[in-house]
PDB file of C-alpha atoms in Angstrom:
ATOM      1  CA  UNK A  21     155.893  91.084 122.877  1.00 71.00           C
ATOM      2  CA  UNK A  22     155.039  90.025 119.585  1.00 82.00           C
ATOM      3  CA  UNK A  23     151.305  89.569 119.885  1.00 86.00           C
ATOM      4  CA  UNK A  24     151.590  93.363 121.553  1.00 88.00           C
ATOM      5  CA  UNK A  25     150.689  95.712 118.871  1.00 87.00           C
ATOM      6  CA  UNK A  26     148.185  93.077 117.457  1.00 85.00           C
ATOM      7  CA  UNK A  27     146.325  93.216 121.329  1.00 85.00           C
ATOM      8  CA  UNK A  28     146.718  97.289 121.326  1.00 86.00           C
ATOM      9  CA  UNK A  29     144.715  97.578 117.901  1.00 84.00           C
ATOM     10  CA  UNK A  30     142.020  95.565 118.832  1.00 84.00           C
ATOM     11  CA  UNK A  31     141.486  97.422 122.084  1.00 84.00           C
ATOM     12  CA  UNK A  32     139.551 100.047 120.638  1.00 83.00           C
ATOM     13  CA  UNK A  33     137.488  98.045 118.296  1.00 85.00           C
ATOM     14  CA  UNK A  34     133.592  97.186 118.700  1.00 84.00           C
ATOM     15  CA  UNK A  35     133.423  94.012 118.909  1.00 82.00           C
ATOM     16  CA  UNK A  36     132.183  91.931 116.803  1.00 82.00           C
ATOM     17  CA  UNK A  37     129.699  89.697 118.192  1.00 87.00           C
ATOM     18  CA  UNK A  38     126.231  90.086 119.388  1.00 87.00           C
ATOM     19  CA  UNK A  39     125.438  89.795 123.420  1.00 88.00           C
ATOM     20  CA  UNK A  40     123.061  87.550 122.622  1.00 86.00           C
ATOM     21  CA  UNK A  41     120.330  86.238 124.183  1.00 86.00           C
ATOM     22  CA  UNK A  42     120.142  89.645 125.917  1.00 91.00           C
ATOM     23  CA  UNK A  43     119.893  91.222 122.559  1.00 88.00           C
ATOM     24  CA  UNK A  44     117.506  89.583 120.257  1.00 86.00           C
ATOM     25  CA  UNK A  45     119.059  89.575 116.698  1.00 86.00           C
ATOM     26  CA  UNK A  46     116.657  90.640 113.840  1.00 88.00           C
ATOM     27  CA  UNK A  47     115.117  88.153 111.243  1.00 89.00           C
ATOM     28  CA  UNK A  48     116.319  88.196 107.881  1.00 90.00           C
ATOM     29  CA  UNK A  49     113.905  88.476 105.157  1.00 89.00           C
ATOM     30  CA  UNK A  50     112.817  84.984 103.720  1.00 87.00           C
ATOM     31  CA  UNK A  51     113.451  83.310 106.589  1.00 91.00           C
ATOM     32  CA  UNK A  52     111.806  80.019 107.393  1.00 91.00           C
ATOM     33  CA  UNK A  53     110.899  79.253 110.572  1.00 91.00           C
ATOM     34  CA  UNK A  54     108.587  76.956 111.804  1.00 92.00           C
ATOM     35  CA  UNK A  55     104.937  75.692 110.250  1.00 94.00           C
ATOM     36  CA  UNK A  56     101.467  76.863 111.271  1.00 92.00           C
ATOM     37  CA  UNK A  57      98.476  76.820 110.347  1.00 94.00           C
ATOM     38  CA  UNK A  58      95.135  79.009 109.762  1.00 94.00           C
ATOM     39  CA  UNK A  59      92.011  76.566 110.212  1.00 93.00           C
ATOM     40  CA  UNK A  60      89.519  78.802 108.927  1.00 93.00           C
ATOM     41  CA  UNK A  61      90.876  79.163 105.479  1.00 93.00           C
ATOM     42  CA  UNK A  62      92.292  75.106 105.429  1.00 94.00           C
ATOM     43  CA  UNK A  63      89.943  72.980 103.386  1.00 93.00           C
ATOM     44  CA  UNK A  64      91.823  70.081 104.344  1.00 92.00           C
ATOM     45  CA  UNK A  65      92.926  68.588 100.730  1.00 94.00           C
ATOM     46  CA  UNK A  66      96.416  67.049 102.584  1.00 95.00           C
ATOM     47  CA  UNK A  67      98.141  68.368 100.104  1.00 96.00           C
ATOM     48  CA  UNK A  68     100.412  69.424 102.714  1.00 95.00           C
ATOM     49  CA  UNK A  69     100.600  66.206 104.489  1.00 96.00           C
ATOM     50  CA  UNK A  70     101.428  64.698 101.046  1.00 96.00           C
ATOM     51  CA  UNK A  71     104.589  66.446  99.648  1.00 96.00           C
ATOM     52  CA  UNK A  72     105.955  67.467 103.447  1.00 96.00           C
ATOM     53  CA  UNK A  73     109.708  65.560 102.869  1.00 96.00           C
ATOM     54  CA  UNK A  74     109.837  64.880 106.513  1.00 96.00           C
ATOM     55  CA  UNK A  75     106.897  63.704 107.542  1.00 96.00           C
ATOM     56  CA  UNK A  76     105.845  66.030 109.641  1.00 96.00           C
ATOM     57  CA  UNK A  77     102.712  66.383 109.380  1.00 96.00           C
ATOM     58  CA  UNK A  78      99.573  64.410 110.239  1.00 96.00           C
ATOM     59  CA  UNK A  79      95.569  64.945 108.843  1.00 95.00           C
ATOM     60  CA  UNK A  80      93.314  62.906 110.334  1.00 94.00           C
ATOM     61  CA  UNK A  81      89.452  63.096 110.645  1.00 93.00           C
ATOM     62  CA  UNK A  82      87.751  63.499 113.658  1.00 92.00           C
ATOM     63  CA  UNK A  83      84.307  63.292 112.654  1.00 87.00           C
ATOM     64  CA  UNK A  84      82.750  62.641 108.978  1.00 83.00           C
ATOM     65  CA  UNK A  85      79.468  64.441 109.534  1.00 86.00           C
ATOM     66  CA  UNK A  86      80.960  67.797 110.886  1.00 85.00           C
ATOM     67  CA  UNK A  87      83.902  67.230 108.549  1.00 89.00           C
ATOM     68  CA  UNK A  88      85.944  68.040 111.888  1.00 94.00           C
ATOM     69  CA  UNK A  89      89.542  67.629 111.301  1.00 95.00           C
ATOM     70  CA  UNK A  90      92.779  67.245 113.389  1.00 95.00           C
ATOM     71  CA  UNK A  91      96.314  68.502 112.454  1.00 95.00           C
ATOM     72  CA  UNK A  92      99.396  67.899 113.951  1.00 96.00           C
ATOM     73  CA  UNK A  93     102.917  69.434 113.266  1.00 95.00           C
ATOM     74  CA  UNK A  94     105.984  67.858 114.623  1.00 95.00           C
ATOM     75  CA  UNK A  95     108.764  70.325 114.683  1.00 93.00           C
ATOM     76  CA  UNK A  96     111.290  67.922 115.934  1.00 92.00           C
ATOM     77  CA  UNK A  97     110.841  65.992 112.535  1.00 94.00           C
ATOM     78  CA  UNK A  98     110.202  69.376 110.170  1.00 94.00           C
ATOM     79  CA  UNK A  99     113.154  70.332 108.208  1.00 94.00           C
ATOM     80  CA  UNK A 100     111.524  73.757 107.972  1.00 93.00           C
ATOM     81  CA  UNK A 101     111.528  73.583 103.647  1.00 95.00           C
ATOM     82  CA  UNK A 102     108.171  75.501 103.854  1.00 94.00           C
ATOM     83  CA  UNK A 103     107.293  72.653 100.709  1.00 96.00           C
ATOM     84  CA  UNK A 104     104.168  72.659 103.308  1.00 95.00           C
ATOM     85  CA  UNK A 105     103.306  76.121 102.413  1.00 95.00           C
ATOM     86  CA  UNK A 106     104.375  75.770  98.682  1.00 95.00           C
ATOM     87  CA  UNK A 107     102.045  72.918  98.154  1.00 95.00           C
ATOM     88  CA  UNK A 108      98.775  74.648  99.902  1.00 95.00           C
ATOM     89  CA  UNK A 109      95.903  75.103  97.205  1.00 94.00           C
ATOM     90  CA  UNK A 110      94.390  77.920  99.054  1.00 92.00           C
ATOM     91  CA  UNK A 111      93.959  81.869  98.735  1.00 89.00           C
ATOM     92  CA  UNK A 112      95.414  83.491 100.683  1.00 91.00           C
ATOM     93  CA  UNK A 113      97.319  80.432 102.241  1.00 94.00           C
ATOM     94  CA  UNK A 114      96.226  77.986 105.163  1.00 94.00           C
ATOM     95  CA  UNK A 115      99.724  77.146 105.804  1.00 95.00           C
ATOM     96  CA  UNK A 116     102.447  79.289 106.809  1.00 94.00           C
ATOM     97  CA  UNK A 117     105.974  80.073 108.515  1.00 94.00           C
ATOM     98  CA  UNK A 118     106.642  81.686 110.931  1.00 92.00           C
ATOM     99  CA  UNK A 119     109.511  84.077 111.927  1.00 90.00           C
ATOM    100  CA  UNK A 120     110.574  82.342 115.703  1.00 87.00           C
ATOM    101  CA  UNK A 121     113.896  80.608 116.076  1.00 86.00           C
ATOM    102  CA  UNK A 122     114.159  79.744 119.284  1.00 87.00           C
ATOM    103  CA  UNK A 123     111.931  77.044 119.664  1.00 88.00           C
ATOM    104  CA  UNK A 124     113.917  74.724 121.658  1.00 89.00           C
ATOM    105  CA  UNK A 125     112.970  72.522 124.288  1.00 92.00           C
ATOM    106  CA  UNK A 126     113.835  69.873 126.479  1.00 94.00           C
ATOM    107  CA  UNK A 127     110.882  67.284 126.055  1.00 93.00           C
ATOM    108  CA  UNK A 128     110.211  66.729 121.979  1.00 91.00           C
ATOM    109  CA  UNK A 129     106.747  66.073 122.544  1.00 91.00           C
ATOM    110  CA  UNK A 130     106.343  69.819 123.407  1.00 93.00           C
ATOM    111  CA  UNK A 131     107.528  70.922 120.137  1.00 92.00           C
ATOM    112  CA  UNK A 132     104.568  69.262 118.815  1.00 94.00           C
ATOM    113  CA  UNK A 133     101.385  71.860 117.813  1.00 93.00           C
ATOM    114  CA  UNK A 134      97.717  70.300 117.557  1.00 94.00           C
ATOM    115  CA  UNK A 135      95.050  72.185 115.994  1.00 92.00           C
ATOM    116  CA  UNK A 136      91.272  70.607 115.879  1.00 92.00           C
ATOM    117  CA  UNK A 137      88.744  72.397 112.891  1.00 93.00           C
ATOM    118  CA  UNK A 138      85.951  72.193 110.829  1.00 91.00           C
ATOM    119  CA  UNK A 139      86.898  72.181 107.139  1.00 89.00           C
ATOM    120  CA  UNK A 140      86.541  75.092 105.250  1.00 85.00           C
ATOM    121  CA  UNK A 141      84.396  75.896 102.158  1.00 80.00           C
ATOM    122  CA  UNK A 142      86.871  76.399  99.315  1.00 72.00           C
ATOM    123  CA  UNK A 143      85.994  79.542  97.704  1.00 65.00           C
ATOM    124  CA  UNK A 144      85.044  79.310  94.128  1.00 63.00           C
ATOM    125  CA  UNK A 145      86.052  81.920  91.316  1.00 60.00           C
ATOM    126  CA  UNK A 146      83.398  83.127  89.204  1.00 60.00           C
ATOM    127  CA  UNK A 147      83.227  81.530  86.190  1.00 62.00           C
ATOM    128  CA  UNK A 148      83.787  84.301  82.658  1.00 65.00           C
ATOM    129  CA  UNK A 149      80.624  84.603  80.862  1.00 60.00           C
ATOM    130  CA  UNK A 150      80.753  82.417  77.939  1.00 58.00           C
ATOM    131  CA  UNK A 151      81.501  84.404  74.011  1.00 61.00           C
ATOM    132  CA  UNK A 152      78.907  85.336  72.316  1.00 57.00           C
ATOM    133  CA  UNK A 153      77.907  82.675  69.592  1.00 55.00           C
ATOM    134  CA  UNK A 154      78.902  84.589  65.761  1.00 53.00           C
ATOM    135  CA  UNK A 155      76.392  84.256  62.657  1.00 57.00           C
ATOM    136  CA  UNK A 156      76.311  80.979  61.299  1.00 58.00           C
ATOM    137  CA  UNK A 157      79.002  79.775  58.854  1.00 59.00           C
ATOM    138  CA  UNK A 158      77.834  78.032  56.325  1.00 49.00           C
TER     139      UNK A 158
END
């Protein structure tokens, strides 16, 4: 009897949580999800592979006179800082993150992505024409 009115005021309430999975909720902005990457704009520096905190990703060279690389991305080891993408020396970036969340699964080696490329040409800025040498000081 006591819990009564308490149970009759939340009878007519929407309630407050989401039927999820069967409704997929919405990503908030700046969310990090997991790390991929764009081989045609990586010029593999290993930057990435350098400051990642975790570990979590692996550069190695396939073949010297192709400069063919291999990356690998474990996502059961990423901590999903995005230092990866922070740390990339490219425009526009090699490295980003994505927007999934569900990425689950029951083996760990399947959370693993692989990709094999050939090693970009980093673009270079054009250089400002040098001043104009003034009259002679003397």
């Amino acid at each position: 009897a006591v819990f009564l009115p308490e149970l009759l005021r939340h009878l007519f309430r929407k309630p407050n949580t989401v039927d999820y999975p069967f409704v997929k909720l919405e990503v908030p902005p700046g969310f990090r999800g997991t790390p991929f990457l764009h081989p045609d704009l990586c010029i593999a520096c290993r930057a990435c592979e350098r400051d990642c905190p975790a570990e979590a990703i692996v550069i190695t060279q396939v073949s010297a006179e192709e400069k063919k690389f291999n990356m690998e991305i474990h996502n059961d080891r990423c901590i999903h800082c995005a230092q990866c993408v922070d740390s990339c020396p490219t425009t526009p970036k090699a490295m980003e993150m994505d927007h999934l969340y569900e990425i689950a699964d029951f083996d760990r080696h399947n959370l693993k992505k692989d990709w094999t490329f050939v090693r970009a040409v980093p673009k270079k800025e054009p250089k400002p024409a040098a001043p104009a040498a003034g009259p002679a000081q003397g």
